[in-house]
Short mmCIF file of C-alpha atoms in Angstrom, two decimals:
data_model
loop_
_atom_site.label_atom_id
_atom_site.label_comp_id
_atom_site.label_asym_id
_atom_site.label_seq_id
_atom_site.Cartn_x
_atom_site.Cartn_y
_atom_site.Cartn_z
CA MET A 1 11.52 -27.46 -3.78
CA LYS A 2 12.37 -29.55 -6.83
CA THR A 3 15.69 -29.87 -8.62
CA LYS A 4 15.56 -30.79 -12.28
CA THR A 5 18.08 -33.18 -13.86
CA LYS A 6 19.06 -33.39 -17.51
CA LYS A 7 17.67 -36.69 -18.69
CA LYS A 8 15.57 -39.49 -17.36
CA GLU A 9 18.35 -41.96 -18.14
CA ASN A 10 20.72 -40.18 -15.79
CA LEU A 11 18.44 -40.95 -12.87
CA GLU A 12 18.45 -44.64 -13.73
CA LYS A 13 22.10 -45.10 -14.72
CA LYS A 14 23.74 -43.14 -11.93
CA SER A 15 21.91 -44.70 -9.00
CA ASP A 16 25.15 -46.39 -7.98
CA TRP A 17 26.77 -43.07 -7.02
CA GLY A 18 23.85 -41.81 -4.98
CA VAL A 19 20.84 -40.53 -6.91
CA PRO A 20 18.02 -40.63 -4.34
CA LYS A 21 15.65 -43.56 -4.29
CA GLY A 22 12.22 -43.21 -5.81
CA SER A 23 10.05 -44.16 -8.77
CA LEU A 24 9.75 -42.63 -12.25
CA GLY A 25 6.24 -44.05 -12.64
CA TRP A 26 4.62 -44.66 -16.02
CA PRO A 27 6.30 -43.92 -19.36
CA LEU A 28 5.87 -40.26 -20.43
CA ILE A 29 3.39 -39.28 -17.70
CA GLY A 30 5.48 -40.55 -14.79
CA GLU A 31 3.67 -39.90 -11.49
CA THR A 32 1.94 -36.72 -12.71
CA LEU A 33 -1.62 -38.01 -12.28
CA ASP A 34 -1.04 -38.89 -8.61
CA PHE A 35 0.61 -35.51 -8.06
CA ILE A 36 -2.28 -33.54 -9.62
CA ALA A 37 -4.92 -35.65 -7.84
CA SER A 38 -3.37 -34.88 -4.44
CA GLY A 39 -3.55 -31.16 -5.27
CA TYR A 40 -7.34 -31.34 -5.40
CA THR A 41 -7.64 -32.94 -1.96
CA SER A 42 -7.54 -31.41 1.52
CA ARG A 43 -4.13 -33.04 1.99
CA PRO A 44 -1.95 -32.04 -0.97
CA VAL A 45 1.17 -33.16 0.88
CA SER A 46 -0.06 -36.77 0.74
CA PHE A 47 1.88 -37.23 -2.51
CA MET A 48 5.09 -36.12 -0.78
CA ASP A 49 4.35 -37.86 2.52
CA LYS A 50 3.79 -41.25 0.90
CA ARG A 51 7.11 -41.08 -0.96
CA LYS A 52 8.94 -39.62 2.01
CA LEU A 53 7.96 -42.68 4.04
CA LEU A 54 9.09 -45.01 1.24
CA TYR A 55 12.29 -43.29 0.10
CA GLY A 56 13.29 -40.59 2.60
CA LYS A 57 13.10 -36.78 2.62
CA VAL A 58 14.76 -36.47 -0.80
CA PHE A 59 13.52 -38.72 -3.61
CA LYS A 60 13.27 -38.98 -7.38
CA THR A 61 10.05 -38.91 -9.39
CA HIS A 62 8.75 -37.87 -12.82
CA LEU A 63 6.29 -34.94 -13.04
CA LEU A 64 4.84 -32.87 -15.89
CA GLY A 65 7.02 -34.61 -18.46
CA THR A 66 10.30 -34.21 -16.58
CA PRO A 67 12.34 -36.47 -14.28
CA ILE A 68 13.11 -34.53 -11.11
CA ILE A 69 14.48 -34.77 -7.60
CA VAL A 70 12.05 -33.63 -4.88
CA SER A 71 13.35 -32.40 -1.54
CA THR A 72 11.07 -32.14 1.50
CA ASP A 73 14.04 -31.42 3.74
CA PRO A 74 14.02 -27.77 4.96
CA ASP A 75 17.80 -27.69 5.45
CA VAL A 76 18.48 -29.00 1.96
CA ASN A 77 16.00 -26.55 0.47
CA LYS A 78 17.56 -23.57 2.21
CA ALA A 79 21.03 -24.73 1.16
CA VAL A 80 19.82 -24.81 -2.45
CA LEU A 81 18.57 -21.22 -2.09
CA GLN A 82 21.91 -20.14 -0.65
CA ASN A 83 23.78 -21.82 -3.53
CA HIS A 84 21.61 -20.20 -6.20
CA GLY A 85 23.62 -19.07 -9.22
CA ASN A 86 26.59 -21.23 -8.37
CA THR A 87 25.26 -24.78 -8.28
CA PHE A 88 21.54 -24.26 -8.92
CA VAL A 89 19.51 -21.95 -11.16
CA SER A 90 15.75 -21.50 -11.31
CA ALA A 91 13.79 -23.57 -13.84
CA TYR A 92 10.12 -23.41 -14.74
CA PRO A 93 7.54 -25.35 -16.80
CA LYS A 94 7.35 -24.55 -20.50
CA SER A 95 4.05 -22.62 -20.18
CA ILE A 96 5.68 -20.20 -17.71
CA ARG A 97 8.76 -19.80 -19.91
CA GLU A 98 6.58 -19.09 -22.95
CA LEU A 99 4.43 -16.53 -21.14
CA LEU A 100 7.14 -14.64 -19.29
CA GLY A 101 9.69 -14.68 -22.10
CA GLU A 102 13.44 -15.10 -22.23
CA HIS A 103 14.14 -11.88 -20.30
CA SER A 104 11.92 -12.84 -17.37
CA ILE A 105 13.34 -11.91 -13.96
CA LEU A 106 12.21 -15.34 -12.71
CA GLN A 107 14.41 -17.07 -15.27
CA MET A 108 17.23 -14.57 -15.12
CA ASN A 109 20.52 -15.44 -13.41
CA GLY A 110 23.85 -13.79 -12.78
CA ASN A 111 24.72 -10.10 -12.53
CA LEU A 112 21.63 -8.76 -14.29
CA GLN A 113 19.32 -10.59 -11.88
CA LYS A 114 21.32 -9.27 -8.91
CA ARG A 115 21.17 -5.75 -10.34
CA LEU A 116 17.38 -5.77 -10.82
CA HIS A 117 16.84 -7.40 -7.43
CA ALA A 118 18.93 -4.72 -5.72
CA LEU A 119 17.22 -1.86 -7.59
CA ILE A 120 13.66 -2.93 -6.80
CA GLY A 121 14.48 -4.10 -3.26
CA GLY A 122 16.26 -0.83 -2.48
CA PHE A 123 13.35 1.25 -3.78
CA LEU A 124 10.78 -0.72 -1.75
CA ARG A 125 12.77 -0.10 1.43
CA THR A 126 13.03 3.71 1.08
CA PRO A 127 11.40 5.70 3.93
CA GLN A 128 9.60 7.92 1.41
CA LEU A 129 7.87 4.96 -0.25
CA LYS A 130 7.06 3.35 3.10
CA ALA A 131 5.24 6.46 4.32
CA ARG A 132 3.35 6.98 1.04
CA ILE A 133 2.44 3.35 0.46
CA THR A 134 1.17 2.87 4.03
CA ARG A 135 -1.37 5.65 3.47
CA HIS A 136 -2.29 4.28 0.05
CA ILE A 137 -2.86 0.72 1.34
CA GLU A 138 -4.98 2.06 4.20
CA ASN A 139 -7.13 4.03 1.75
CA CYS A 140 -7.59 0.98 -0.51
CA VAL A 141 -8.46 -1.28 2.44
CA ARG A 142 -10.93 1.21 3.96
CA LEU A 143 -12.60 1.78 0.59
CA THR A 144 -12.99 -1.95 -0.09
CA LEU A 145 -14.15 -2.80 3.44
CA GLY A 146 -16.55 0.15 3.37
CA SER A 147 -18.27 -1.36 0.33
CA TRP A 148 -19.06 -4.50 2.34
CA GLN A 149 -21.59 -2.89 4.71
CA HIS A 150 -24.68 -3.67 2.64
CA MET A 151 -23.48 -6.91 1.05
CA GLN A 152 -25.35 -10.07 2.07
CA MET A 153 -22.42 -12.28 1.12
CA LEU A 154 -18.94 -11.55 -0.25
CA HIS A 155 -15.99 -13.59 -1.48
CA VAL A 156 -12.73 -12.77 0.29
CA GLN A 157 -10.55 -14.13 -2.51
CA GLU A 158 -12.04 -11.64 -5.00
CA GLU A 159 -12.23 -8.68 -2.60
CA THR A 160 -8.58 -8.91 -1.55
CA LYS A 161 -7.46 -8.87 -5.19
CA LYS A 162 -9.11 -5.46 -5.58
CA ILE A 163 -6.84 -4.12 -2.86
CA THR A 164 -3.54 -5.76 -3.72
CA PHE A 165 -3.63 -5.29 -7.49
CA GLU A 166 -4.36 -1.57 -7.20
CA VAL A 167 -1.59 -1.14 -4.60
CA LEU A 168 1.02 -2.98 -6.64
CA VAL A 169 0.20 -1.27 -9.96
CA ASN A 170 0.54 2.05 -8.14
CA VAL A 171 3.96 1.04 -6.78
CA LEU A 172 5.08 -0.19 -10.21
CA MET A 173 3.65 2.47 -12.55
CA SER A 174 1.68 5.05 -10.50
CA VAL A 175 -1.56 4.02 -12.22
CA GLY A 176 -4.59 4.86 -10.09
CA PRO A 177 -8.28 3.93 -10.22
CA GLY A 178 -9.91 4.40 -13.61
CA GLU A 179 -10.10 2.90 -17.10
CA ASP A 180 -6.37 2.10 -17.32
CA LEU A 181 -6.39 0.17 -14.04
CA ASP A 182 -9.55 -1.69 -15.06
CA PHE A 183 -7.96 -2.62 -18.39
CA LEU A 184 -4.75 -3.81 -16.73
CA LYS A 185 -6.66 -5.94 -14.22
CA ARG A 186 -8.91 -7.50 -16.84
CA GLU A 187 -6.04 -8.37 -19.20
CA PHE A 188 -3.77 -9.52 -16.38
CA GLU A 189 -6.43 -11.94 -15.13
CA GLU A 190 -6.55 -13.43 -18.64
CA PHE A 191 -2.75 -13.50 -18.89
CA ILE A 192 -2.13 -15.26 -15.58
CA LYS A 193 -4.56 -18.10 -16.27
CA GLY A 194 -1.97 -19.60 -18.61
CA LEU A 195 0.96 -19.79 -16.19
CA ILE A 196 0.33 -23.47 -15.53
CA CYS A 197 -1.23 -25.08 -18.60
CA LEU A 198 -0.48 -27.35 -21.54
CA PRO A 199 2.29 -25.64 -23.56
CA ILE A 200 0.29 -25.62 -26.82
CA LYS A 201 -0.01 -22.29 -28.67
CA LEU A 202 -2.79 -23.13 -31.16
CA PRO A 203 -5.67 -20.60 -31.48
CA GLY A 204 -8.28 -21.21 -28.81
CA THR A 205 -5.89 -22.87 -26.34
CA ARG A 206 -5.31 -21.45 -22.87
CA LEU A 207 -1.69 -20.53 -23.62
CA TYR A 208 -2.66 -18.79 -26.88
CA LYS A 209 -5.30 -16.67 -25.12
CA SER A 210 -2.84 -15.74 -22.35
CA LEU A 211 -0.13 -14.77 -24.85
CA LYS A 212 -2.62 -12.51 -26.65
CA ALA A 213 -3.53 -10.90 -23.32
CA LYS A 214 0.18 -10.28 -22.68
CA GLU A 215 0.50 -8.55 -26.05
CA ARG A 216 -2.27 -6.16 -25.06
CA LEU A 217 -0.69 -5.60 -21.64
CA LEU A 218 2.72 -4.92 -23.18
CA LYS A 219 1.22 -2.34 -25.52
CA MET A 220 -0.21 -0.32 -22.64
CA VAL A 221 2.75 -0.73 -20.26
CA LYS A 222 5.28 0.14 -22.97
CA LYS A 223 3.29 3.30 -23.75
CA ILE A 224 3.52 4.32 -20.08
CA VAL A 225 7.27 3.56 -20.00
CA GLU A 226 7.91 5.51 -23.24
CA GLU A 227 5.97 8.54 -21.99
CA ARG A 228 7.88 8.49 -18.71
CA LYS A 229 11.23 8.23 -20.53
CA SER A 230 10.32 11.13 -22.78
CA ALA A 231 9.38 13.27 -19.76
CA MET A 232 12.69 12.41 -18.05
CA GLU A 233 14.69 13.47 -21.11
CA LYS A 234 13.04 16.91 -21.04
CA THR A 235 14.28 17.77 -17.56
CA ASP A 236 17.67 17.76 -15.83
CA GLU A 237 16.16 17.57 -12.36
CA LYS A 238 16.82 14.34 -10.46
CA GLU A 239 13.72 13.82 -8.35
CA MET A 240 13.14 10.87 -6.05
CA PRO A 241 11.75 7.93 -8.07
CA LYS A 242 8.02 7.58 -7.48
CA ASP A 243 7.65 4.03 -8.80
CA ALA A 244 9.48 1.02 -10.26
CA VAL A 245 9.33 2.44 -13.81
CA ASP A 246 11.24 5.52 -12.60
CA VAL A 247 13.80 3.33 -10.84
CA LEU A 248 14.53 1.15 -13.89
CA LEU A 249 14.58 4.07 -16.36
CA ARG A 250 16.89 6.12 -14.17
CA ASP A 251 19.26 3.19 -13.77
CA SER A 252 19.32 2.73 -17.55
CA GLU A 253 19.97 6.44 -18.01
CA GLU A 254 23.00 6.30 -15.74
CA ALA A 255 24.33 2.98 -17.07
CA SER A 256 26.67 2.56 -20.01
CA GLU A 257 25.18 1.83 -23.43
CA LYS A 258 25.93 -1.89 -23.06
CA GLN A 259 24.22 -2.09 -19.66
CA SER A 260 21.21 0.07 -20.53
CA LEU A 261 17.90 -1.78 -20.14
CA PRO A 262 15.74 -1.87 -23.32
CA LEU A 263 12.18 -0.52 -22.96
CA ASP A 264 10.72 -3.91 -23.95
CA PHE A 265 12.76 -5.49 -21.17
CA ILE A 266 11.50 -2.97 -18.59
CA SER A 267 7.88 -3.31 -19.77
CA GLY A 268 7.97 -7.13 -19.65
CA ASN A 269 9.39 -7.19 -16.15
CA ILE A 270 6.88 -4.61 -14.88
CA ILE A 271 4.10 -6.99 -16.03
CA GLU A 272 5.80 -9.90 -14.33
CA MET A 273 6.07 -7.95 -11.07
CA MET A 274 2.27 -7.60 -11.03
CA ILE A 275 1.92 -11.32 -10.17
CA PRO A 276 1.97 -10.86 -6.36
CA GLY A 277 -0.90 -8.38 -6.66
CA GLU A 278 -3.13 -10.91 -8.40
CA GLU A 279 -1.98 -14.19 -6.87
CA THR A 280 0.26 -14.52 -3.83
CA VAL A 281 -0.61 -11.59 -1.53
CA PRO A 282 -4.42 -11.72 -1.91
CA MET A 283 -4.25 -15.48 -1.41
CA ALA A 284 -2.27 -15.03 1.81
CA MET A 285 -4.91 -12.55 3.05
CA THR A 286 -7.71 -14.96 2.13
CA LEU A 287 -6.06 -17.90 3.86
CA ALA A 288 -5.41 -15.82 6.98
CA VAL A 289 -9.18 -15.16 7.18
CA LYS A 290 -9.86 -18.86 6.59
CA PHE A 291 -7.45 -20.05 9.30
CA LEU A 292 -8.61 -17.41 11.80
CA SER A 293 -12.25 -18.39 11.24
CA ASP A 294 -11.24 -21.94 12.17
CA CYS A 295 -9.51 -20.81 15.39
CA SER A 296 -11.59 -18.52 17.62
CA VAL A 297 -8.82 -18.23 20.25
CA ALA A 298 -6.34 -16.81 17.72
CA LEU A 299 -9.00 -14.53 16.25
CA HIS A 300 -9.83 -13.15 19.71
CA GLN A 301 -6.15 -12.48 20.50
CA LEU A 302 -5.64 -10.81 17.10
CA MET A 303 -8.70 -8.64 17.69
CA GLU A 304 -7.50 -7.57 21.16
CA GLU A 305 -4.05 -6.59 19.89
CA ASN A 306 -5.43 -4.56 17.00
CA MET A 307 -8.19 -2.91 19.03
CA GLU A 308 -5.48 -1.68 21.42
CA LEU A 309 -3.55 -0.11 18.52
CA LYS A 310 -6.73 1.48 17.17
CA LYS A 311 -7.45 3.00 20.61
CA GLN A 312 -3.89 4.35 20.89
CA LYS A 313 -4.19 6.03 17.50
CA LYS A 314 -7.60 7.48 18.30
CA ASP A 315 -6.39 8.88 21.64
CA SER A 316 -3.19 10.37 20.18
CA GLY A 317 -4.75 11.63 16.94
CA GLU A 318 -1.71 10.36 15.02
CA ASP A 319 -1.76 8.65 11.65
CA TYR A 320 -0.74 5.01 11.36
CA SER A 321 2.83 4.36 10.26
CA TRP A 322 4.65 1.40 8.71
CA THR A 323 6.28 0.64 12.09
CA ASP A 324 2.92 0.60 13.90
CA TYR A 325 1.85 -2.47 11.97
CA TRP A 326 5.23 -4.14 12.31
CA SER A 327 5.05 -3.62 16.09
CA LEU A 328 2.08 -6.01 16.39
CA PRO A 329 3.79 -9.28 17.41
CA PHE A 330 0.75 -11.55 17.35
CA THR A 331 -0.41 -10.16 14.00
CA GLN A 332 3.02 -10.90 12.54
CA ASN A 333 2.84 -14.42 14.02
CA VAL A 334 -0.56 -14.94 12.36
CA ILE A 335 0.94 -13.92 9.00
CA SER A 336 3.94 -16.23 9.47
CA GLU A 337 1.75 -19.16 10.46
CA THR A 338 -0.53 -18.55 7.46
CA LEU A 339 2.46 -18.62 5.13
CA ARG A 340 3.86 -21.72 6.85
CA LEU A 341 0.60 -23.63 6.54
CA SER A 342 -0.37 -22.59 3.04
CA ASN A 343 2.90 -22.88 1.05
CA ILE A 344 1.51 -20.62 -1.70
CA ILE A 345 4.62 -20.73 -3.94
CA ASN A 346 6.72 -23.75 -4.92
CA GLY A 347 10.37 -23.52 -5.91
CA LEU A 348 11.71 -25.24 -9.00
CA TRP A 349 15.46 -25.44 -9.62
CA LYS A 350 17.90 -26.97 -12.05
CA ALA A 351 21.34 -28.26 -11.05
CA LEU A 352 24.16 -26.92 -13.23
CA LYS A 353 26.26 -29.98 -12.44
CA ASP A 354 25.98 -33.28 -10.58
CA ILE A 355 25.91 -32.50 -6.89
CA ASP A 356 26.05 -34.55 -3.71
CA ILE A 357 23.58 -32.89 -1.36
CA ARG A 358 25.54 -34.24 1.59
CA ASN A 359 28.30 -31.79 0.65
CA LEU A 360 26.01 -28.73 0.79
CA GLU A 361 26.35 -26.49 3.85
CA LEU A 362 23.45 -27.59 6.08
CA LEU A 363 24.32 -25.74 9.31
CA LEU A 364 21.31 -23.43 9.02
CA ASN A 365 19.42 -22.08 12.01
CA ASN A 366 16.23 -21.05 10.21
CA SER A 367 14.32 -23.25 7.80
CA PHE A 368 11.31 -20.93 7.52
CA THR A 369 11.59 -19.39 4.04
CA PRO A 370 8.13 -18.26 2.85
CA PHE A 371 9.69 -15.45 0.80
CA GLY A 372 12.52 -17.51 -0.68
CA GLY A 373 16.13 -16.93 0.21
CA GLY A 374 19.58 -16.03 -1.06
CA GLN A 375 19.51 -14.25 -4.42
CA ARG A 376 15.84 -15.23 -4.79
CA LEU A 377 14.65 -13.56 -1.59
CA CYS A 378 11.47 -11.68 -2.53
CA PRO A 379 12.36 -7.94 -2.69
CA GLY A 380 8.78 -7.07 -1.76
CA LEU A 381 8.54 -9.19 1.39
CA GLU A 382 8.15 -6.20 3.73
CA LEU A 383 5.52 -4.61 1.48
CA SER A 384 3.61 -7.91 1.34
CA ARG A 385 3.60 -8.26 5.13
CA LEU A 386 2.51 -4.64 5.48
CA GLU A 387 -0.46 -5.14 3.13
CA ILE A 388 -1.62 -8.23 5.02
CA SER A 389 -1.13 -6.48 8.40
CA ILE A 390 -3.20 -3.45 7.36
CA PHE A 391 -5.94 -5.64 5.90
CA LEU A 392 -6.21 -7.79 9.05
CA HIS A 393 -6.10 -4.74 11.32
CA HIS A 394 -9.01 -2.98 9.65
CA LEU A 395 -10.95 -6.21 9.12
CA VAL A 396 -10.98 -7.34 12.77
CA THR A 397 -11.54 -3.81 14.13
CA THR A 398 -14.43 -3.10 11.72
CA TYR A 399 -16.37 -6.33 11.24
CA ARG A 400 -17.32 -9.58 12.85
CA CYS A 401 -16.90 -12.23 10.14
CA VAL A 402 -18.52 -15.63 9.73
CA ALA A 403 -16.83 -17.71 7.04
CA GLN A 404 -18.83 -20.28 5.13
CA GLU A 405 -17.60 -23.84 4.61
CA ASP A 406 -14.89 -23.93 1.93
CA GLU A 407 -11.88 -26.01 0.89
CA ILE A 408 -8.38 -25.14 -0.23
CA VAL A 409 -7.38 -26.39 -3.70
CA TYR A 410 -3.63 -26.68 -4.27
CA PHE A 411 -3.35 -27.29 -8.03
CA PRO A 412 -2.34 -25.66 -10.30
CA THR A 413 -1.97 -22.89 -7.72
CA VAL A 414 -3.38 -22.44 -4.21
CA LYS A 415 -7.01 -21.25 -4.29
CA MET A 416 -10.21 -21.49 -2.28
CA LYS A 417 -12.71 -23.76 -4.03
CA LYS A 418 -15.61 -21.30 -3.49
CA LYS A 419 -13.44 -18.15 -3.17
CA LEU A 420 -14.14 -18.16 0.61
CA PRO A 421 -17.65 -16.73 1.01
CA ILE A 422 -18.18 -14.82 4.29
CA LYS A 423 -20.92 -12.82 6.00
CA VAL A 424 -19.86 -9.68 7.84
CA THR A 425 -21.53 -7.66 10.60
CA PRO A 426 -20.24 -4.15 11.51
CA LEU A 427 -18.88 -3.98 15.06
#
């Protein structure tokens, strides 16, 4: 977690009233080179560890052109999450701001952010969606794993993206396999490459290419949203929403004119909500396979637990349910430990005013926050865990996997250097 201050001078001038110790490094570049270099090693926390030893758990530095305060203290970080909107607001690098736009849910604060968070979170928790999406995830996982039987070698990082992107686009817009899904995936891959890059928009630059990809994505998504809105206006029946587009359109329909959400706003945020399907969830699945391949004892215990569930379902003839996967304690522990070890997402925050962190409420009994916290708690956390649970269940009850040697790269985002190649043998 990093908290951004206004100006570099403030860090220097106000040290007498308690700005944390630290170094701002070289002019302009600060300590950015050391930070990036550590991200390409097997120990990305070395940058933090070195400074934590020198200055304490909270220290100042200068990264990516901005003086910042870095906190490695779990209690402080959770307190920041709990104080979101009052003392702290989210802040992101310029490339992210350019790509996501001013109405991005990531950059949004206040009542509108709370409203969207509640709408999407509420929809993802409905029993109807849980039953439907469990079946859909199972179908996607079985289809993908079934295609592995005759493959000499496969790359987990790429294979998991096939599952998670299709699942999420279905939840967001009810788009299934076909040309539209292929187009969305291809353009989204181009779009997301520019999230962390030099904020230069000249033709040929990474940011320029990603912005062009977003234009093409917006054109398709807006067409889907407009067609759905038109269909809604032709009927008075209030059916259960089948996806996030339905949820946002229906809320706009029932809201006053001032609170109605523009179609461009809905379309842009639907695109933004695709990010977990291309980045975070498939990466968590990949890393779970990586960590399990490094620990045969955990893999054996996971296999035993899931084989028992598979036997129960075969004997009873019942379909799997959402709760079946959540009732696997060791599987859930594997997911939690994967998220704890990998730290896939970083938090970046800006203080609205000078704050003494010693005055924050630090009496917190849980510092494990892989899905954020407070107003920024991920609304799709249960769906994400379900996807990973289903993937691991069918993987360990279908194949014996041998992972090849690979390394985790942590910059600009967490990735496997070789996409985690594995060989599989049907059980």
